[in-house]
Amino acid sequence: VDDLVSRGASEPYRMFTSRAEHRLLLRSDNADERLTERAAQLRLVDDVQLQVLVAKREAVERGHAALSSCQLSAAAWAATGFVKKAD
């Protein structure tokens, strides 16, 4: 811990599991997805912002559906250049 205090760390969450546990859920780039509905309940955002969130979620769902429908065998992936290394 002394090295962290005296030298700093660019990614301290990698060293502390308590920070790493939720770091993917609490990123700043998904704050709108996590907080807009709650903000709307508190009347902190207008209907336009709420509709933007709904449209974003629908687009993400369509993207997930499109990706889920694209399944390739291991041989087909290998033919495209994606080679899985053996464990």
PDB file of N, CA and C in Angstrom:
ATOM      1  N   VAL A   1       0.829  -1.192   0.000  1.00  0.00           N
ATOM      2  CA  VAL A   1       0.000   0.000   0.000  1.00  0.00           C
ATOM      3  C   VAL A   1       0.870   1.251   0.000  1.00  0.00           C
ATOM      4  N   ASP A   2       2.026   1.204   0.619  1.00  0.00           N
ATOM      5  CA  ASP A   2       2.906   2.358   0.651  1.00  0.00           C
ATOM      6  C   ASP A   2       3.301   2.793  -0.759  1.00  0.00           C
ATOM      7  N   ASP A   3       3.549   1.833  -1.644  1.00  0.00           N
ATOM      8  CA  ASP A   3       3.886   2.177  -3.022  1.00  0.00           C
ATOM      9  C   ASP A   3       2.733   2.912  -3.705  1.00  0.00           C
ATOM     10  N   LEU A   4       1.507   2.526  -3.386  1.00  0.00           N
ATOM     11  CA  LEU A   4       0.354   3.207  -3.984  1.00  0.00           C
ATOM     12  C   LEU A   4       0.280   4.655  -3.534  1.00  0.00           C
ATOM     13  N   VAL A   5       0.589   4.886  -2.276  1.00  0.00           N
ATOM     14  CA  VAL A   5       0.511   6.242  -1.747  1.00  0.00           C
ATOM     15  C   VAL A   5       1.665   7.086  -2.254  1.00  0.00           C
ATOM     16  N   SER A   6       2.861   6.540  -2.255  1.00  0.00           N
ATOM     17  CA  SER A   6       4.029   7.323  -2.639  1.00  0.00           C
ATOM     18  C   SER A   6       4.227   7.409  -4.156  1.00  0.00           C
ATOM     19  N   ARG A   7       3.860   6.362  -4.896  1.00  0.00           N
ATOM     20  CA  ARG A   7       4.095   6.352  -6.341  1.00  0.00           C
ATOM     21  C   ARG A   7       2.826   6.483  -7.173  1.00  0.00           C
ATOM     22  N   GLY A   8       1.684   6.198  -6.592  1.00  0.00           N
ATOM     23  CA  GLY A   8       0.429   6.281  -7.336  1.00  0.00           C
ATOM     24  C   GLY A   8       0.226   5.055  -8.203  1.00  0.00           C
ATOM     25  N   ALA A   9      -0.927   4.978  -8.808  1.00  0.00           N
ATOM     26  CA  ALA A   9      -1.241   3.863  -9.698  1.00  0.00           C
ATOM     27  C   ALA A   9      -2.259   4.343 -10.716  1.00  0.00           C
ATOM     28  N   SER A  10      -2.049   3.999 -11.953  1.00  0.00           N
ATOM     29  CA  SER A  10      -2.985   4.440 -12.987  1.00  0.00           C
ATOM     30  C   SER A  10      -4.292   3.666 -12.932  1.00  0.00           C
ATOM     31  N   GLU A  11      -4.267   2.428 -12.449  1.00  0.00           N
ATOM     32  CA  GLU A  11      -5.465   1.605 -12.358  1.00  0.00           C
ATOM     33  C   GLU A  11      -5.532   0.912 -10.995  1.00  0.00           C
ATOM     34  N   PRO A  12      -5.781   1.646  -9.938  1.00  0.00           N
ATOM     35  CA  PRO A  12      -5.764   1.030  -8.608  1.00  0.00           C
ATOM     36  C   PRO A  12      -6.848  -0.006  -8.387  1.00  0.00           C
ATOM     37  N   TYR A  13      -7.940   0.035  -9.193  1.00  0.00           N
ATOM     38  CA  TYR A  13      -9.000  -0.945  -8.998  1.00  0.00           C
ATOM     39  C   TYR A  13      -8.516  -2.353  -9.309  1.00  0.00           C
ATOM     40  N   ARG A  14      -7.448  -2.495 -10.068  1.00  0.00           N
ATOM     41  CA  ARG A  14      -6.920  -3.827 -10.364  1.00  0.00           C
ATOM     42  C   ARG A  14      -6.301  -4.464  -9.123  1.00  0.00           C
ATOM     43  N   MET A  15      -5.935  -3.645  -8.159  1.00  0.00           N
ATOM     44  CA  MET A  15      -5.278  -4.165  -6.965  1.00  0.00           C
ATOM     45  C   MET A  15      -6.249  -4.408  -5.818  1.00  0.00           C
ATOM     46  N   PHE A  16      -7.381  -3.755  -5.843  1.00  0.00           N
ATOM     47  CA  PHE A  16      -8.333  -3.875  -4.747  1.00  0.00           C
ATOM     48  C   PHE A  16      -9.624  -4.500  -5.275  1.00  0.00           C
ATOM     49  N   THR A  17      -9.941  -5.688  -4.805  1.00  0.00           N
ATOM     50  CA  THR A  17     -11.128  -6.374  -5.314  1.00  0.00           C
ATOM     51  C   THR A  17     -12.398  -5.604  -4.996  1.00  0.00           C
ATOM     52  N   SER A  18     -12.424  -4.859  -3.915  1.00  0.00           N
ATOM     53  CA  SER A  18     -13.629  -4.103  -3.589  1.00  0.00           C
ATOM     54  C   SER A  18     -13.922  -3.056  -4.653  1.00  0.00           C
ATOM     55  N   ARG A  19     -12.897  -2.532  -5.296  1.00  0.00           N
ATOM     56  CA  ARG A  19     -13.106  -1.566  -6.370  1.00  0.00           C
ATOM     57  C   ARG A  19     -13.385  -2.274  -7.687  1.00  0.00           C
ATOM     58  N   ALA A  20     -12.741  -3.382  -7.922  1.00  0.00           N
ATOM     59  CA  ALA A  20     -12.876  -4.088  -9.189  1.00  0.00           C
ATOM     60  C   ALA A  20     -14.237  -4.740  -9.340  1.00  0.00           C
ATOM     61  N   GLU A  21     -14.874  -5.064  -8.229  1.00  0.00           N
ATOM     62  CA  GLU A  21     -16.110  -5.839  -8.268  1.00  0.00           C
ATOM     63  C   GLU A  21     -17.197  -5.190  -9.115  1.00  0.00           C
ATOM     64  N   HIS A  22     -17.343  -3.883  -9.033  1.00  0.00           N
ATOM     65  CA  HIS A  22     -18.436  -3.205  -9.735  1.00  0.00           C
ATOM     66  C   HIS A  22     -17.955  -2.191 -10.766  1.00  0.00           C
ATOM     67  N   ARG A  23     -16.694  -2.219 -11.117  1.00  0.00           N
ATOM     68  CA  ARG A  23     -16.173  -1.168 -11.991  1.00  0.00           C
ATOM     69  C   ARG A  23     -16.800  -1.169 -13.373  1.00  0.00           C
ATOM     70  N   LEU A  24     -17.204  -2.328 -13.875  1.00  0.00           N
ATOM     71  CA  LEU A  24     -17.838  -2.363 -15.195  1.00  0.00           C
ATOM     72  C   LEU A  24     -19.271  -1.861 -15.147  1.00  0.00           C
ATOM     73  N   LEU A  25     -19.935  -2.056 -14.028  1.00  0.00           N
ATOM     74  CA  LEU A  25     -21.313  -1.580 -13.906  1.00  0.00           C
ATOM     75  C   LEU A  25     -21.383  -0.083 -13.670  1.00  0.00           C
ATOM     76  N   LEU A  26     -20.386   0.481 -13.027  1.00  0.00           N
ATOM     77  CA  LEU A  26     -20.438   1.872 -12.603  1.00  0.00           C
ATOM     78  C   LEU A  26     -19.573   2.795 -13.463  1.00  0.00           C
ATOM     79  N   ARG A  27     -19.396   2.447 -14.730  1.00  0.00           N
ATOM     80  CA  ARG A  27     -18.620   3.292 -15.634  1.00  0.00           C
ATOM     81  C   ARG A  27     -19.403   4.564 -15.946  1.00  0.00           C
ATOM     82  N   SER A  28     -18.678   5.608 -16.310  1.00  0.00           N
ATOM     83  CA  SER A  28     -19.346   6.865 -16.643  1.00  0.00           C
ATOM     84  C   SER A  28     -20.081   6.792 -17.974  1.00  0.00           C
ATOM     85  N   ASP A  29     -19.639   5.900 -18.882  1.00  0.00           N
ATOM     86  CA  ASP A  29     -20.285   5.844 -20.193  1.00  0.00           C
ATOM     87  C   ASP A  29     -21.640   5.149 -20.178  1.00  0.00           C
ATOM     88  N   ASN A  30     -22.009   4.518 -19.076  1.00  0.00           N
ATOM     89  CA  ASN A  30     -23.341   3.916 -19.005  1.00  0.00           C
ATOM     90  C   ASN A  30     -24.188   4.554 -17.891  1.00  0.00           C
ATOM     91  N   ALA A  31     -23.788   5.722 -17.438  1.00  0.00           N
ATOM     92  CA  ALA A  31     -24.525   6.408 -16.375  1.00  0.00           C
ATOM     93  C   ALA A  31     -25.945   6.745 -16.805  1.00  0.00           C
ATOM     94  N   ASP A  32     -26.128   7.105 -18.073  1.00  0.00           N
ATOM     95  CA  ASP A  32     -27.475   7.429 -18.537  1.00  0.00           C
ATOM     96  C   ASP A  32     -28.391   6.217 -18.443  1.00  0.00           C
ATOM     97  N   GLU A  33     -27.874   5.048 -18.765  1.00  0.00           N
ATOM     98  CA  GLU A  33     -28.683   3.832 -18.689  1.00  0.00           C
ATOM     99  C   GLU A  33     -29.059   3.488 -17.245  1.00  0.00           C
ATOM    100  N   ARG A  34     -28.157   3.776 -16.335  1.00  0.00           N
ATOM    101  CA  ARG A  34     -28.405   3.439 -14.937  1.00  0.00           C
ATOM    102  C   ARG A  34     -29.261   4.465 -14.206  1.00  0.00           C
ATOM    103  N   LEU A  35     -29.160   5.730 -14.594  1.00  0.00           N
ATOM    104  CA  LEU A  35     -29.723   6.785 -13.753  1.00  0.00           C
ATOM    105  C   LEU A  35     -30.880   7.571 -14.354  1.00  0.00           C
ATOM    106  N   THR A  36     -31.113   7.494 -15.652  1.00  0.00           N
ATOM    107  CA  THR A  36     -32.136   8.332 -16.277  1.00  0.00           C
ATOM    108  C   THR A  36     -33.533   8.018 -15.764  1.00  0.00           C
ATOM    109  N   GLU A  37     -33.865   6.741 -15.633  1.00  0.00           N
ATOM    110  CA  GLU A  37     -35.215   6.402 -15.140  1.00  0.00           C
ATOM    111  C   GLU A  37     -35.434   6.945 -13.730  1.00  0.00           C
ATOM    112  N   ARG A  38     -34.437   6.798 -12.889  1.00  0.00           N
ATOM    113  CA  ARG A  38     -34.562   7.323 -11.516  1.00  0.00           C
ATOM    114  C   ARG A  38     -34.680   8.846 -11.543  1.00  0.00           C
ATOM    115  N   ALA A  39     -33.895   9.482 -12.398  1.00  0.00           N
ATOM    116  CA  ALA A  39     -33.973  10.938 -12.519  1.00  0.00           C
ATOM    117  C   ALA A  39     -35.342  11.367 -13.021  1.00  0.00           C
ATOM    118  N   ALA A  40     -35.947  10.584 -13.904  1.00  0.00           N
ATOM    119  CA  ALA A  40     -37.289  10.906 -14.401  1.00  0.00           C
ATOM    120  C   ALA A  40     -38.316  10.785 -13.274  1.00  0.00           C
ATOM    121  N   GLN A  41     -38.158   9.783 -12.423  1.00  0.00           N
ATOM    122  CA  GLN A  41     -39.069   9.639 -11.289  1.00  0.00           C
ATOM    123  C   GLN A  41     -38.992  10.848 -10.360  1.00  0.00           C
ATOM    124  N   LEU A  42     -37.807  11.413 -10.259  1.00  0.00           N
ATOM    125  CA  LEU A  42     -37.611  12.601  -9.417  1.00  0.00           C
ATOM    126  C   LEU A  42     -37.852  13.899 -10.178  1.00  0.00           C
ATOM    127  N   ARG A  43     -38.296  13.764 -11.428  1.00  0.00           N
ATOM    128  CA  ARG A  43     -38.576  14.901 -12.320  1.00  0.00           C
ATOM    129  C   ARG A  43     -37.342  15.780 -12.556  1.00  0.00           C
ATOM    130  N   LEU A  44     -36.190  15.105 -12.699  1.00  0.00           N
ATOM    131  CA  LEU A  44     -34.945  15.817 -12.975  1.00  0.00           C
ATOM    132  C   LEU A  44     -34.592  15.816 -14.456  1.00  0.00           C
ATOM    133  N   VAL A  45     -35.264  14.964 -15.238  1.00  0.00           N
ATOM    134  CA  VAL A  45     -35.069  14.945 -16.686  1.00  0.00           C
ATOM    135  C   VAL A  45     -36.434  15.047 -17.354  1.00  0.00           C
ATOM    136  N   ASP A  46     -36.427  15.566 -18.563  1.00  0.00           N
ATOM    137  CA  ASP A  46     -37.698  15.723 -19.275  1.00  0.00           C
ATOM    138  C   ASP A  46     -38.015  14.488 -20.111  1.00  0.00           C
ATOM    139  N   ASP A  47     -39.174  14.507 -20.740  1.00  0.00           N
ATOM    140  CA  ASP A  47     -39.624  13.364 -21.543  1.00  0.00           C
ATOM    141  C   ASP A  47     -38.723  13.104 -22.740  1.00  0.00           C
ATOM    142  N   VAL A  48     -38.119  14.157 -23.273  1.00  0.00           N
ATOM    143  CA  VAL A  48     -37.231  13.987 -24.425  1.00  0.00           C
ATOM    144  C   VAL A  48     -36.041  13.119 -24.049  1.00  0.00           C
ATOM    145  N   GLN A  49     -35.425  13.397 -22.913  1.00  0.00           N
ATOM    146  CA  GLN A  49     -34.277  12.608 -22.464  1.00  0.00           C
ATOM    147  C   GLN A  49     -34.686  11.164 -22.179  1.00  0.00           C
ATOM    148  N   LEU A  50     -35.862  10.988 -21.633  1.00  0.00           N
ATOM    149  CA  LEU A  50     -36.351   9.646 -21.357  1.00  0.00           C
ATOM    150  C   LEU A  50     -36.597   8.879 -22.651  1.00  0.00           C
ATOM    151  N   GLN A  51     -37.122   9.543 -23.667  1.00  0.00           N
ATOM    152  CA  GLN A  51     -37.335   8.902 -24.962  1.00  0.00           C
ATOM    153  C   GLN A  51     -36.011   8.554 -25.643  1.00  0.00           C
ATOM    154  N   VAL A  52     -34.993   9.383 -25.446  1.00  0.00           N
ATOM    155  CA  VAL A  52     -33.664   9.080 -25.985  1.00  0.00           C
ATOM    156  C   VAL A  52     -33.138   7.790 -25.358  1.00  0.00           C
ATOM    157  N   LEU A  53     -33.346   7.626 -24.058  1.00  0.00           N
ATOM    158  CA  LEU A  53     -32.923   6.402 -23.379  1.00  0.00           C
ATOM    159  C   LEU A  53     -33.681   5.191 -23.916  1.00  0.00           C
ATOM    160  N   VAL A  54     -34.978   5.336 -24.103  1.00  0.00           N
ATOM    161  CA  VAL A  54     -35.789   4.228 -24.629  1.00  0.00           C
ATOM    162  C   VAL A  54     -35.304   3.845 -26.025  1.00  0.00           C
ATOM    163  N   ALA A  55     -35.037   4.830 -26.869  1.00  0.00           N
ATOM    164  CA  ALA A  55     -34.548   4.558 -28.219  1.00  0.00           C
ATOM    165  C   ALA A  55     -33.184   3.873 -28.171  1.00  0.00           C
ATOM    166  N   LYS A  56     -32.332   4.291 -27.256  1.00  0.00           N
ATOM    167  CA  LYS A  56     -31.008   3.679 -27.119  1.00  0.00           C
ATOM    168  C   LYS A  56     -31.138   2.222 -26.697  1.00  0.00           C
ATOM    169  N   ARG A  57     -32.000   1.945 -25.739  1.00  0.00           N
ATOM    170  CA  ARG A  57     -32.192   0.568 -25.282  1.00  0.00           C
ATOM    171  C   ARG A  57     -32.750  -0.317 -26.396  1.00  0.00           C
ATOM    172  N   GLU A  58     -33.677   0.225 -27.171  1.00  0.00           N
ATOM    173  CA  GLU A  58     -34.235  -0.542 -28.291  1.00  0.00           C
ATOM    174  C   GLU A  58     -33.157  -0.835 -29.331  1.00  0.00           C
ATOM    175  N   ALA A  59     -32.291   0.131 -29.598  1.00  0.00           N
ATOM    176  CA  ALA A  59     -31.203  -0.079 -30.557  1.00  0.00           C
ATOM    177  C   ALA A  59     -30.232  -1.141 -30.053  1.00  0.00           C
ATOM    178  N   VAL A  60     -29.944  -1.116 -28.776  1.00  0.00           N
ATOM    179  CA  VAL A  60     -29.048  -2.126 -28.190  1.00  0.00           C
ATOM    180  C   VAL A  60     -29.684  -3.509 -28.286  1.00  0.00           C
ATOM    181  N   GLU A  61     -30.977  -3.598 -27.997  1.00  0.00           N
ATOM    182  CA  GLU A  61     -31.673  -4.888 -28.103  1.00  0.00           C
ATOM    183  C   GLU A  61     -31.657  -5.414 -29.536  1.00  0.00           C
ATOM    184  N   ARG A  62     -31.874  -4.510 -30.514  1.00  0.00           N
ATOM    185  CA  ARG A  62     -31.811  -4.931 -31.919  1.00  0.00           C
ATOM    186  C   ARG A  62     -30.403  -5.403 -32.278  1.00  0.00           C
ATOM    187  N   GLY A  63     -29.399  -4.725 -31.758  1.00  0.00           N
ATOM    188  CA  GLY A  63     -28.020  -5.130 -32.006  1.00  0.00           C
ATOM    189  C   GLY A  63     -27.712  -6.489 -31.413  1.00  0.00           C
ATOM    190  N   HIS A  64     -28.172  -6.717 -30.188  1.00  0.00           N
ATOM    191  CA  HIS A  64     -27.977  -8.028 -29.560  1.00  0.00           C
ATOM    192  C   HIS A  64     -28.664  -9.121 -30.357  1.00  0.00           C
ATOM    193  N   ALA A  65     -29.876  -8.851 -30.814  1.00  0.00           N
ATOM    194  CA  ALA A  65     -30.608  -9.843 -31.595  1.00  0.00           C
ATOM    195  C   ALA A  65     -29.875 -10.139 -32.901  1.00  0.00           C
ATOM    196  N   ALA A  66     -29.362  -9.107 -33.549  1.00  0.00           N
ATOM    197  CA  ALA A  66     -28.638  -9.308 -34.809  1.00  0.00           C
ATOM    198  C   ALA A  66     -27.372 -10.122 -34.580  1.00  0.00           C
ATOM    199  N   LEU A  67     -26.651  -9.810 -33.507  1.00  0.00           N
ATOM    200  CA  LEU A  67     -25.428 -10.561 -33.224  1.00  0.00           C
ATOM    201  C   LEU A  67     -25.728 -11.997 -32.819  1.00  0.00           C
ATOM    202  N   SER A  68     -26.805 -12.196 -32.101  1.00  0.00           N
ATOM    203  CA  SER A  68     -27.173 -13.552 -31.682  1.00  0.00           C
ATOM    204  C   SER A  68     -27.524 -14.429 -32.870  1.00  0.00           C
ATOM    205  N   SER A  69     -28.018 -13.828 -33.935  1.00  0.00           N
ATOM    206  CA  SER A  69     -28.399 -14.610 -35.108  1.00  0.00           C
ATOM    207  C   SER A  69     -27.194 -14.952 -35.985  1.00  0.00           C
ATOM    208  N   CYS A  70     -26.050 -14.376 -35.705  1.00  0.00           N
ATOM    209  CA  CYS A  70     -24.834 -14.631 -36.489  1.00  0.00           C
ATOM    210  C   CYS A  70     -23.955 -15.643 -35.759  1.00  0.00           C
ATOM    211  N   GLN A  71     -24.203 -16.901 -36.014  1.00  0.00           N
ATOM    212  CA  GLN A  71     -23.417 -17.943 -35.371  1.00  0.00           C
ATOM    213  C   GLN A  71     -22.590 -18.664 -36.419  1.00  0.00           C
ATOM    214  N   LEU A  72     -21.323 -18.875 -36.105  1.00  0.00           N
ATOM    215  CA  LEU A  72     -20.428 -19.586 -37.001  1.00  0.00           C
ATOM    216  C   LEU A  72     -19.802 -20.758 -36.265  1.00  0.00           C
ATOM    217  N   SER A  73     -19.459 -21.764 -37.002  1.00  0.00           N
ATOM    218  CA  SER A  73     -18.743 -22.895 -36.417  1.00  0.00           C
ATOM    219  C   SER A  73     -17.293 -22.485 -36.180  1.00  0.00           C
ATOM    220  N   ALA A  74     -16.578 -23.284 -35.422  1.00  0.00           N
ATOM    221  CA  ALA A  74     -15.166 -22.994 -35.159  1.00  0.00           C
ATOM    222  C   ALA A  74     -14.369 -22.955 -36.457  1.00  0.00           C
ATOM    223  N   ALA A  75     -14.696 -23.842 -37.379  1.00  0.00           N
ATOM    224  CA  ALA A  75     -13.994 -23.867 -38.665  1.00  0.00           C
ATOM    225  C   ALA A  75     -14.278 -22.599 -39.461  1.00  0.00           C
ATOM    226  N   ALA A  76     -15.514 -22.123 -39.427  1.00  0.00           N
ATOM    227  CA  ALA A  76     -15.859 -20.897 -40.150  1.00  0.00           C
ATOM    228  C   ALA A  76     -15.150 -19.688 -39.547  1.00  0.00           C
ATOM    229  N   TRP A  77     -15.068 -19.621 -38.232  1.00  0.00           N
ATOM    230  CA  TRP A  77     -14.323 -18.534 -37.591  1.00  0.00           C
ATOM    231  C   TRP A  77     -12.861 -18.598 -37.986  1.00  0.00           C
ATOM    232  N   ALA A  78     -12.300 -19.797 -37.975  1.00  0.00           N
ATOM    233  CA  ALA A  78     -10.891 -19.954 -38.350  1.00  0.00           C
ATOM    234  C   ALA A  78     -10.665 -19.502 -39.792  1.00  0.00           C
ATOM    235  N   ALA A  79     -11.629 -19.758 -40.666  1.00  0.00           N
ATOM    236  CA  ALA A  79     -11.502 -19.350 -42.066  1.00  0.00           C
ATOM    237  C   ALA A  79     -11.503 -17.841 -42.212  1.00  0.00           C
ATOM    238  N   THR A  80     -12.126 -17.130 -41.268  1.00  0.00           N
ATOM    239  CA  THR A  80     -12.155 -15.663 -41.332  1.00  0.00           C
ATOM    240  C   THR A  80     -10.922 -15.039 -40.685  1.00  0.00           C
ATOM    241  N   GLY A  81     -10.088 -15.877 -40.070  1.00  0.00           N
ATOM    242  CA  GLY A  81      -8.869 -15.366 -39.445  1.00  0.00           C
ATOM    243  C   GLY A  81      -8.901 -15.319 -37.936  1.00  0.00           C
ATOM    244  N   PHE A  82     -10.029 -15.639 -37.335  1.00  0.00           N
ATOM    245  CA  PHE A  82     -10.132 -15.693 -35.879  1.00  0.00           C
ATOM    246  C   PHE A  82      -9.788 -17.097 -35.420  1.00  0.00           C
ATOM    247  N   VAL A  83      -8.617 -17.245 -34.870  1.00  0.00           N
ATOM    248  CA  VAL A  83      -8.173 -18.565 -34.454  1.00  0.00           C
ATOM    249  C   VAL A  83      -8.154 -18.606 -32.933  1.00  0.00           C
ATOM    250  N   LYS A  84      -8.837 -19.587 -32.375  1.00  0.00           N
ATOM    251  CA  LYS A  84      -8.858 -19.758 -30.922  1.00  0.00           C
ATOM    252  C   LYS A  84      -7.640 -20.564 -30.529  1.00  0.00           C
ATOM    253  N   LYS A  85      -6.897 -20.033 -29.566  1.00  0.00           N
ATOM    254  CA  LYS A  85      -5.734 -20.755 -29.072  1.00  0.00           C
ATOM    255  C   LYS A  85      -6.206 -21.843 -28.109  1.00  0.00           C
ATOM    256  N   ALA A  86      -5.547 -22.954 -28.127  1.00  0.00           N
ATOM    257  CA  ALA A  86      -5.894 -24.063 -27.233  1.00  0.00           C
ATOM    258  C   ALA A  86      -5.559 -23.673 -25.798  1.00  0.00           C
ATOM    259  N   ASP A  87      -6.418 -24.087 -24.890  1.00  0.00           N
ATOM    260  CA  ASP A  87      -6.187 -23.777 -23.465  1.00  0.00           C
ATOM    261  C   ASP A  87      -5.062 -24.588 -22.889  1.00  0.00           C
TER     262      ASP A  87
END
